[in-house]
Tab-separated table of C-alpha atoms in Angstrom:
chain	number	residue	atom	x	y	z
B	17	MET	CA	-14.624	32.850	2.691
B	18	PRO	CA	-15.496	30.793	-0.439
B	19	THR	CA	-16.158	27.085	-0.039
B	20	PRO	CA	-13.184	25.014	-1.308
B	21	SER	CA	-13.826	23.101	-4.519
B	22	PRO	CA	-14.707	19.441	-3.965
B	23	VAL	CA	-12.085	16.855	-4.829
B	24	VAL	CA	-12.569	14.096	-7.391
B	25	LEU	CA	-9.902	11.473	-6.783
B	26	PHE	CA	-9.655	9.407	-9.946
B	27	ASP	CA	-8.016	6.121	-10.879
B	28	ASP	CA	-6.775	6.466	-14.450
B	29	GLY	CA	-5.519	2.881	-14.794
B	30	HIS	CA	-2.299	4.075	-16.418
B	31	GLY	CA	1.147	2.718	-15.726
B	32	GLN	CA	1.895	-0.884	-14.775
B	33	THR	CA	0.879	-1.021	-11.135
B	34	ALA	CA	-0.281	-4.622	-10.702
B	35	PRO	CA	-0.318	-6.422	-8.330
B	36	LEU	CA	-0.780	-3.352	-6.115
B	37	THR	CA	-4.005	-2.320	-7.826
B	38	ASP	CA	-5.469	-5.661	-8.877
B	39	LEU	CA	-8.093	-5.549	-6.122
B	40	ARG	CA	-8.239	-1.860	-5.228
B	41	ALA	CA	-8.253	1.516	-6.887
B	42	SER	CA	-4.935	3.343	-6.801
B	43	PHE	CA	-6.160	5.752	-4.133
B	44	MET	CA	-7.001	2.819	-1.807
B	45	LEU	CA	-3.368	1.708	-1.807
B	46	ARG	CA	-1.572	2.018	1.534
B	47	THR	CA	1.344	4.202	0.504
B	48	GLY	CA	2.480	4.984	4.052
B	49	ALA	CA	0.785	4.609	7.402
B	50	LEU	CA	-2.393	5.662	5.585
B	51	THR	CA	-3.909	4.934	2.216
B	52	THR	CA	-3.654	7.765	-0.280
B	53	LEU	CA	-7.371	8.493	0.146
B	54	GLU	CA	-7.113	8.565	3.941
B	55	ARG	CA	-4.113	10.883	3.766
B	56	LEU	CA	-5.710	13.366	1.388
B	57	ARG	CA	-8.943	13.515	3.389
B	58	ARG	CA	-6.924	14.376	6.488
B	59	MET	CA	-4.821	16.913	4.619
B	60	MET	CA	-7.915	18.607	3.181
B	61	PRO	CA	-10.544	18.250	5.935
B	62	ASN	CA	-12.685	21.106	4.612
B	63	ARG	CA	-13.202	19.590	1.167
B	64	ARG	CA	-15.826	17.104	0.058
B	65	PHE	CA	-14.442	14.046	-1.717
B	66	ARG	CA	-15.789	11.723	-4.366
B	67	VAL	CA	-13.945	9.046	-6.315
B	68	TRP	CA	-13.837	7.715	-9.855
B	69	THR	CA	-12.363	4.346	-10.698
B	70	ARG	CA	-11.954	1.915	-13.558
B	71	ALA	CA	-15.024	-0.089	-14.539
B	72	ALA	CA	-13.362	-3.350	-13.461
B	73	LEU	CA	-13.036	-2.046	-9.896
B	74	GLU	CA	-16.255	-0.053	-9.582
B	75	THR	CA	-18.339	-2.631	-7.724
B	76	ILE	CA	-15.706	-3.574	-5.149
B	77	THR	CA	-14.826	0.093	-4.662
B	78	ARG	CA	-18.462	0.814	-3.793
B	79	GLU	CA	-18.215	-1.933	-1.157
B	80	THR	CA	-15.164	-0.401	0.523
B	81	THR	CA	-15.875	3.344	0.673
B	82	ASP	CA	-18.605	5.643	1.935
B	83	LEU	CA	-17.895	8.136	-0.846
B	84	THR	CA	-19.758	8.747	-4.092
B	85	VAL	CA	-18.291	6.499	-6.809
B	86	ASN	CA	-18.270	7.185	-10.558
B	87	GLU	CA	-20.927	9.875	-10.572
B	88	PRO	CA	-20.534	13.113	-12.560
B	89	ALA	CA	-19.548	16.218	-10.623
B	90	ALA	CA	-21.051	19.686	-11.009
B	91	GLY	CA	-19.379	23.060	-10.579
B	92	PRO	CA	-15.628	23.572	-10.243
B	93	VAL	CA	-13.797	20.491	-8.952
B	94	LEU	CA	-10.206	19.643	-8.136
B	95	LEU	CA	-9.237	16.530	-10.065
B	96	LEU	CA	-6.490	14.544	-8.344
B	97	ASN	CA	-4.835	11.438	-9.750
B	98	GLY	CA	-5.124	8.546	-7.286
B	99	ARG	CA	-1.608	7.457	-8.240
B	100	CYS	CA	-0.222	10.649	-6.665
B	101	PRO	CA	0.316	9.780	-2.988
B	102	LEU	CA	1.614	13.226	-1.979
B	103	PRO	CA	0.428	16.040	-4.254
B	104	PRO	CA	2.978	18.800	-4.896
B	105	ALA	CA	2.262	22.125	-3.193
B	106	SER	CA	1.410	23.699	-6.551
B	107	VAL	CA	-1.804	21.609	-6.629
B	108	TYR	CA	-3.327	23.934	-4.058
B	109	GLU	CA	-2.401	27.014	-6.094
B	110	LEU	CA	-4.218	26.016	-9.297
B	111	SER	CA	-6.671	28.433	-10.871
B	112	GLU	CA	-9.655	27.267	-12.884
B	113	GLY	CA	-8.536	25.795	-16.194
B	114	GLU	CA	-5.032	25.011	-14.940
B	115	GLY	CA	-3.482	21.604	-14.424
B	116	LEU	CA	-0.290	19.722	-13.645
B	117	ILE	CA	1.137	17.067	-15.966
B	118	ASP	CA	3.726	14.446	-15.051
B	119	GLU	CA	6.666	15.196	-17.329
B	120	ALA	CA	7.880	11.597	-17.544
B	121	SER	CA	4.577	10.009	-18.607
B	122	GLY	CA	2.417	12.889	-19.790
B	123	ASP	CA	-0.298	11.744	-17.366
B	124	LEU	CA	-2.453	14.228	-15.507
B	125	ILE	CA	-1.552	14.828	-11.855
B	126	ALA	CA	-4.228	17.402	-11.042
B	127	ALA	CA	-6.490	20.026	-12.601
B	128	LEU	CA	-9.072	22.552	-11.451
B	129	LEU	CA	-11.952	22.325	-13.916
B	130	GLN	CA	-15.679	22.788	-14.250
B	131	GLY	CA	-17.555	19.552	-13.600
B	132	GLU	CA	-18.509	19.011	-17.251
B	133	ASP	CA	-14.888	19.357	-18.380
B	134	ALA	CA	-13.650	17.192	-15.510
B	135	ASN	CA	-16.100	14.416	-16.363
B	136	ALA	CA	-15.129	14.536	-20.027
B	137	LEU	CA	-11.447	14.404	-19.137
B	138	ILE	CA	-11.884	11.380	-16.872
B	139	LEU	CA	-13.914	9.570	-19.529
B	140	GLY	CA	-11.323	10.339	-22.180
B	141	GLY	CA	-13.445	12.708	-24.225
B	142	ARG	CA	-11.105	15.660	-23.793
B	143	PRO	CA	-7.489	14.674	-23.279
B	144	GLY	CA	-6.109	18.142	-22.644
B	145	VAL	CA	-6.154	20.805	-19.941
B	146	PRO	CA	-6.215	24.398	-21.219
B	147	ARG	CA	-3.186	25.529	-19.206
B	148	ALA	CA	-1.017	22.642	-18.053
B	149	LYS	CA	2.333	22.874	-16.299
B	150	ARG	CA	4.787	19.990	-16.424
B	151	VAL	CA	6.122	18.576	-13.156
B	152	LYS	CA	9.501	16.843	-12.923
B	153	GLY	CA	10.215	13.880	-10.672
B	154	ASN	CA	8.194	10.821	-9.708
B	155	ALA	CA	4.901	12.392	-8.678
B	156	LEU	CA	2.895	9.339	-9.801
B	157	ILE	CA	3.142	5.653	-8.975
B	158	ALA	CA	3.695	4.039	-12.359
B	159	ARG	CA	5.432	0.789	-11.365
B	160	PRO	CA	5.029	-1.507	-8.342
B	161	TRP	CA	8.382	-0.455	-6.885
B	162	HIS	CA	7.403	3.205	-6.849
B	163	ILE	CA	5.663	2.479	-3.551
B	164	ARG	CA	9.212	2.176	-2.182
B	165	THR	CA	10.139	5.480	-3.849
B	166	HIS	CA	7.349	7.354	-2.042
B	167	ARG	CA	7.469	5.389	1.218
B	168	ASP	CA	9.601	7.598	3.459
B	169	ALA	CA	7.931	10.900	2.585
B	170	CYS	CA	4.458	9.378	2.980
B	171	ILE	CA	5.194	7.789	6.351
B	172	LYS	CA	6.671	11.029	7.676
B	173	ALA	CA	3.627	12.990	6.502
B	174	ASP	CA	1.210	10.437	7.943
B	175	LEU	CA	2.833	10.268	11.355
B	176	ALA	CA	2.647	14.054	11.573
B	177	LEU	CA	-1.101	13.789	10.886
B	178	LEU	CA	-1.651	10.983	13.404
B	179	LEU	CA	0.573	11.909	16.339
B	180	GLY	CA	-1.982	14.067	18.110
B	181	GLU	CA	-4.640	11.345	18.314
B	182	GLY	CA	-3.163	8.979	20.908
B	183	ARG	CA	-4.100	9.483	24.563
B	184	GLY	CA	-2.803	6.219	25.999
B	185	GLU	CA	-0.013	5.948	28.553
B	186	LEU	CA	3.038	3.696	28.487
B	187	PRO	CA	2.575	0.957	31.102
B	188	ALA	CA	5.079	0.084	33.791
B	189	GLY	CA	7.818	-2.197	32.501
B	190	ALA	CA	7.707	-0.871	28.933
B	191	LEU	CA	10.646	1.308	27.920
B	192	LYS	CA	11.242	4.181	25.564
B	193	ILE	CA	14.431	5.916	24.502
B	194	GLY	CA	14.888	9.043	22.396
B	195	ASP	CA	13.086	12.355	22.178
B	196	ALA	CA	10.630	11.888	19.296
B	197	ARG	CA	6.955	11.456	20.124
B	198	LEU	CA	5.199	8.209	20.952
B	199	SER	CA	1.444	8.138	20.325
B	200	LEU	CA	-0.493	5.286	21.933
B	201	SER	CA	-4.201	4.812	21.437
B	202	GLU	CA	-6.134	4.467	24.674
B	203	THR	CA	-7.410	1.117	23.403
B	204	ALA	CA	-3.969	-0.234	22.443
B	205	LYS	CA	-2.414	-2.879	24.689
B	206	VAL	CA	1.321	-2.683	25.368
B	207	TYR	CA	2.934	-5.399	27.479
B	208	PRO	CA	5.876	-4.979	29.867
B	209	GLY	CA	9.250	-5.664	28.290
B	210	THR	CA	8.562	-3.803	25.055
B	211	LEU	CA	11.004	-1.150	23.800
B	212	PHE	CA	10.122	1.957	21.805
B	213	ASP	CA	13.211	3.526	20.202
B	214	LEU	CA	12.385	7.146	19.348
B	215	GLU	CA	15.897	8.314	18.517
B	216	GLN	CA	15.295	8.396	14.753
B	217	GLY	CA	11.620	9.291	14.613
B	218	PRO	CA	8.122	8.995	16.117
B	219	ILE	CA	5.959	5.917	16.587
B	220	VAL	CA	2.164	5.649	16.368
B	221	ILE	CA	0.264	2.676	17.823
B	222	ASP	CA	-3.359	2.776	16.655
B	223	HIS	CA	-6.677	1.540	18.064
B	224	HIS	CA	-6.766	-1.952	19.629
B	225	ALA	CA	-3.231	-2.760	18.462
B	226	VAL	CA	-1.283	-5.182	20.668
B	227	ILE	CA	2.473	-5.040	21.317
B	228	ARG	CA	3.610	-8.300	22.927
B	229	PRO	CA	6.478	-8.674	25.457
B	230	GLY	CA	10.007	-8.327	24.118
B	231	ALA	CA	9.034	-6.540	20.911
B	232	GLN	CA	11.282	-3.680	19.772
B	233	LEU	CA	9.894	-0.854	17.644
B	234	ILE	CA	12.228	1.705	16.097
B	235	GLY	CA	10.719	4.896	14.759
B	236	PRO	CA	9.566	6.229	12.481
B	237	CYS	CA	6.987	3.453	12.257
B	238	TYR	CA	3.268	2.749	12.549
B	239	VAL	CA	1.136	-0.139	13.817
B	240	GLY	CA	-2.451	-0.049	12.591
B	241	PRO	CA	-5.793	-0.916	14.199
B	242	ASN	CA	-6.186	-4.441	15.606
B	243	SER	CA	-2.706	-5.504	14.522
B	244	THR	CA	-0.410	-7.514	16.779
B	245	ILE	CA	3.363	-7.284	17.062
B	246	LEU	CA	4.430	-10.620	18.473
B	247	GLU	CA	7.060	-11.533	21.061
B	248	ARG	CA	10.655	-10.493	20.290
B	249	ALA	CA	9.750	-8.942	16.945
B	250	THR	CA	11.954	-6.116	15.682
B	251	ILE	CA	10.125	-3.424	13.724
B	252	ARG	CA	12.658	-1.139	12.069
B	253	PRO	CA	12.255	2.406	10.691
B	254	PHE	CA	9.838	3.262	7.886
B	255	THR	CA	7.624	0.264	8.493
B	256	ALA	CA	3.851	0.788	8.313
B	257	ILE	CA	1.556	-2.061	9.294
B	258	GLY	CA	-2.088	-1.763	8.274
B	259	PRO	CA	-5.096	-3.190	10.150
B	260	TRP	CA	-5.522	-6.758	11.379
B	261	CYS	CA	-1.976	-8.012	10.789
B	262	LYS	CA	0.208	-10.331	12.863
B	263	VAL	CA	3.904	-9.567	12.564
B	264	ASN	CA	7.007	-11.230	13.972
B	265	GLY	CA	10.672	-11.546	13.070
B	266	GLU	CA	12.674	-8.616	11.721
B	267	VAL	CA	10.787	-6.179	9.503
B	268	ALA	CA	12.361	-3.062	8.003
B	269	GLY	CA	10.988	-0.429	5.661
B	270	THR	CA	7.944	-2.501	4.726
B	271	ILE	CA	4.309	-1.535	4.144
B	272	PHE	CA	1.561	-4.028	5.001
B	273	GLN	CA	-1.738	-3.222	3.261
B	274	GLY	CA	-3.653	-5.069	5.989
B	275	PHE	CA	-5.097	-8.483	6.948
B	276	ALA	CA	-1.728	-10.201	6.443
B	277	ASN	CA	0.285	-12.606	8.583
B	278	LYS	CA	4.020	-12.796	9.084
B	279	ALA	CA	3.740	-14.534	12.423
B	280	HIS	CA	7.170	-16.182	12.601
B	281	ASP	CA	10.882	-15.454	12.404
B	282	GLY	CA	12.455	-14.310	9.164
B	283	TYR	CA	13.619	-11.035	7.636
B	284	LEU	CA	11.444	-8.814	5.458
B	285	GLY	CA	12.940	-5.567	4.208
B	286	ASP	CA	12.013	-2.720	1.846
B	287	SER	CA	8.936	-4.580	0.685
B	288	TYR	CA	5.185	-4.287	0.214
B	289	VAL	CA	2.773	-6.954	1.500
B	290	GLY	CA	-0.764	-7.110	0.115
B	291	GLU	CA	-3.928	-8.223	1.896
B	292	TRP	CA	-4.545	-11.829	2.918
B	293	VAL	CA	-0.884	-12.750	2.494
B	294	ASN	CA	0.514	-15.495	4.713
B	295	LEU	CA	4.285	-15.864	4.963
B	296	GLY	CA	5.375	-19.238	6.300
B	297	ALA	CA	7.846	-19.586	9.164
B	298	GLY	CA	11.356	-18.514	8.212
B	299	THR	CA	10.326	-16.763	4.991
B	300	THR	CA	13.133	-14.288	4.273
B	301	ASN	CA	13.822	-11.809	1.517
B	302	SER	CA	16.878	-10.033	0.172
B	303	ASN	CA	16.701	-6.273	-0.294
B	304	LEU	CA	20.256	-5.518	-1.447
B	305	LEU	CA	22.406	-6.847	-4.269
B	306	ASN	CA	25.858	-8.195	-3.430
B	307	THR	CA	27.230	-5.526	-5.771
B	308	TYR	CA	25.489	-2.744	-3.797
B	309	GLY	CA	24.216	-1.536	-7.150
B	310	GLU	CA	20.872	-0.247	-8.391
B	311	THR	CA	18.185	-2.921	-8.396
B	312	ILE	CA	16.540	-4.106	-11.622
B	313	ALA	CA	12.944	-5.363	-11.715
B	314	GLN	CA	10.088	-6.411	-13.996
B	315	ALA	CA	6.559	-5.087	-13.562
B	316	THR	CA	5.036	-8.004	-15.486
B	317	PRO	CA	6.377	-11.503	-16.220
B	318	ALA	CA	6.711	-10.699	-19.928
B	319	GLY	CA	7.825	-7.124	-19.337
B	320	LYS	CA	11.238	-5.629	-19.801
B	321	HIS	CA	13.806	-5.356	-17.038
B	322	GLU	CA	13.863	-1.801	-15.728
B	323	ARG	CA	16.112	0.202	-13.468
B	324	THR	CA	14.210	1.011	-10.288
B	325	GLY	CA	16.282	3.908	-8.998
B	326	GLU	CA	16.525	2.035	-5.681
B	327	GLN	CA	19.542	0.437	-4.055
B	328	PHE	CA	17.352	-1.214	-1.420
B	329	LEU	CA	14.329	-3.039	-2.821
B	330	GLY	CA	12.896	-6.238	-1.417
B	331	ALA	CA	9.709	-7.896	-2.644
B	332	ILE	CA	6.383	-6.639	-3.927
B	333	ILE	CA	3.981	-9.301	-2.666
B	334	GLY	CA	0.487	-9.240	-4.145
B	335	ASP	CA	-2.788	-10.016	-2.386
B	336	HIS	CA	-3.468	-13.623	-1.356
B	337	VAL	CA	0.133	-14.780	-1.860
B	338	LYS	CA	1.226	-17.687	0.351
B	339	THR	CA	4.754	-18.948	1.050
B	340	ALA	CA	5.871	-22.222	2.597
B	341	ILE	CA	8.306	-22.449	5.502
B	342	CYS	CA	11.840	-21.202	4.841
B	343	THR	CA	10.935	-19.615	1.510
B	344	ARG	CA	13.658	-17.310	0.176
B	345	ILE	CA	12.689	-14.333	-1.982
B	346	MET	CA	15.397	-12.612	-3.991
B	347	THR	CA	16.047	-8.891	-4.372
B	348	ALA	CA	13.496	-6.828	-6.327
B	349	SER	CA	11.053	-9.690	-6.864
B	350	VAL	CA	7.440	-9.022	-7.847
B	351	LEU	CA	4.995	-11.748	-6.800
B	352	HIS	CA	1.663	-11.236	-8.495
B	353	THR	CA	-1.754	-11.851	-6.955
B	354	GLY	CA	-2.742	-15.303	-5.746
B	355	GLY	CA	0.604	-17.074	-5.968
B	356	MET	CA	1.555	-20.073	-3.803
B	357	PHE	CA	5.273	-20.758	-3.366
B	358	ALA	CA	6.646	-23.983	-1.882
B	359	THR	CA	10.025	-24.437	-3.562
B	360	THR	CA	13.472	-25.219	-2.191
B	361	ALA	CA	14.939	-22.854	-4.792
B	362	ALA	CA	14.641	-19.134	-4.120
B	363	VAL	CA	11.727	-17.212	-5.611
B	364	SER	CA	13.016	-14.539	-7.967
B	365	GLY	CA	12.052	-12.166	-10.757
B	366	CYS	CA	8.427	-11.486	-11.601
B	367	THR	CA	5.983	-14.334	-11.064
B	368	PRO	CA	2.632	-14.622	-12.879
B	369	PRO	CA	-0.728	-14.278	-11.132
B	370	PHE	CA	-2.040	-17.453	-9.491
B	371	ALA	CA	1.268	-19.281	-9.839
B	372	TRP	CA	1.381	-22.627	-8.033
B	373	ALA	CA	5.110	-23.185	-7.629
B	374	THR	CA	6.642	-26.360	-6.178
B	375	ASP	CA	9.797	-28.336	-6.883
B	376	ALA	CA	7.785	-30.206	-9.514
B	377	GLY	CA	7.434	-26.979	-11.493
B	378	THR	CA	5.053	-24.059	-11.794
B	379	LYS	CA	1.458	-24.400	-12.904
B	380	THR	CA	-1.686	-22.312	-12.509
B	381	TYR	CA	-3.575	-22.423	-9.227
B	382	ARG	CA	-7.027	-23.976	-9.818
B	383	PHE	CA	-9.447	-21.143	-9.193
B	384	GLU	CA	-12.083	-23.278	-7.481
B	385	LYS	CA	-9.544	-24.415	-4.891
B	386	PHE	CA	-8.126	-20.902	-4.603
B	387	ALA	CA	-11.602	-19.496	-3.879
B	388	GLU	CA	-12.108	-22.122	-1.155
B	389	VAL	CA	-8.876	-21.005	0.514
B	390	VAL	CA	-9.879	-17.336	0.260
B	391	THR	CA	-13.226	-18.057	1.906
B	392	ALA	CA	-11.643	-20.151	4.656
B	393	GLN	CA	-8.962	-17.562	5.407
B	394	MET	CA	-11.377	-14.636	5.524
B	395	SER	CA	-13.773	-16.574	7.755
B	396	ARG	CA	-11.036	-16.658	10.408
B	397	ARG	CA	-11.542	-12.884	10.663
B	398	LYS	CA	-15.332	-13.317	10.579
B	399	LEU	CA	-15.466	-11.943	7.043
B	400	THR	CA	-16.975	-13.346	3.860
B	401	PRO	CA	-15.738	-12.480	0.362
B	402	SER	CA	-18.469	-10.737	-1.599
B	403	THR	CA	-19.742	-12.017	-4.913
B	404	ASN	CA	-18.161	-8.997	-6.598
B	405	TYR	CA	-14.820	-9.636	-4.908
B	406	LEU	CA	-14.727	-13.269	-6.026
B	407	ALA	CA	-15.780	-12.222	-9.523
B	408	ARG	CA	-12.871	-9.790	-9.699
B	409	LEU	CA	-10.476	-12.506	-8.562
B	410	LYS	CA	-11.837	-14.846	-11.217
B	411	ASP	CA	-11.336	-12.165	-13.867
B	412	LEU	CA	-7.712	-11.839	-12.765
B	413	ALA	CA	-7.289	-15.622	-12.923
B	414	THR	CA	-8.773	-15.885	-16.414
B	415	PRO	CA	-6.176	-15.646	-19.216
B	416	GLN	CA	-6.734	-12.512	-21.278
């Protein structure tokens, strides 16, 4: 049997995907329980992977993956766009010289090419694929809110991949209802008084996760490694919590990238939460208009208002965002990287990167102070921001 072609997962930098991809390549984005890269490696276990990313993200990508980064490939390779969280089935049926193009944007979804042609295509030297088929629908993430568009399908696919890994047993005093599967890691800690509702879908609790007394989890949902669900929290369907998070209150249909805290009461629905976010006590968002109509959002502060195709859309919260107690976030808001919000008025619309918003007005967060906060916060997890990471943050904070 021939060896499957290696996969080159590439980050083309197209679309308007900030703040999701300010500090990570598109394939490192948690699009469900798993990142896109994690999902594809599990879906194609017999293929070798390498990645290609934008120059601005190359150094920090090298720090966060064990894969080959930005090195030319030889022989036939399967090119996959990192903005495609769930490749269509036709990807696996491609013959050499064939590709798939997103009909809406004209961007490449996938192609099976010789290494020389693949390298040239990634670098922009050859824009075309000899035989390209157009694919309808939203195959690629092109706006921040498209993570909501792909959420349900990705979480369902991920839970199916993960369900067989848990070997832990439900302790006495913890309850479950429903017939879907519950997968507990042997190293997870579940306290008495917790409830797992499996009537609508499965639940996966990963390595060293902690579920505190009184928490309710309603599947389908996922709790990642070393994360803690605090007392009396309610985790509703289609929520995926990445590693090292603390979560409380009511959370529904929300993806946490990882290393974020929502440790107090407050509602968070149909949202995305980046890394190193801290939501103050009582922070609450709206995910539905009073008209029950389609939500409208902006990808950038100066960008146009666009229809999202979603009735339910909460907040897209970029990395390192902080909110004060009782902060209110309006429907379909996009909070860009590094913002600090301490206003009595609700946060709404699309906020600029490194916004320092108080009742006195909005100014730009001083980067030196911001970097001090980043270092202090990461040290609480016994981590230190790398020189490359801080340099990338400074680039984002510098007006272009």
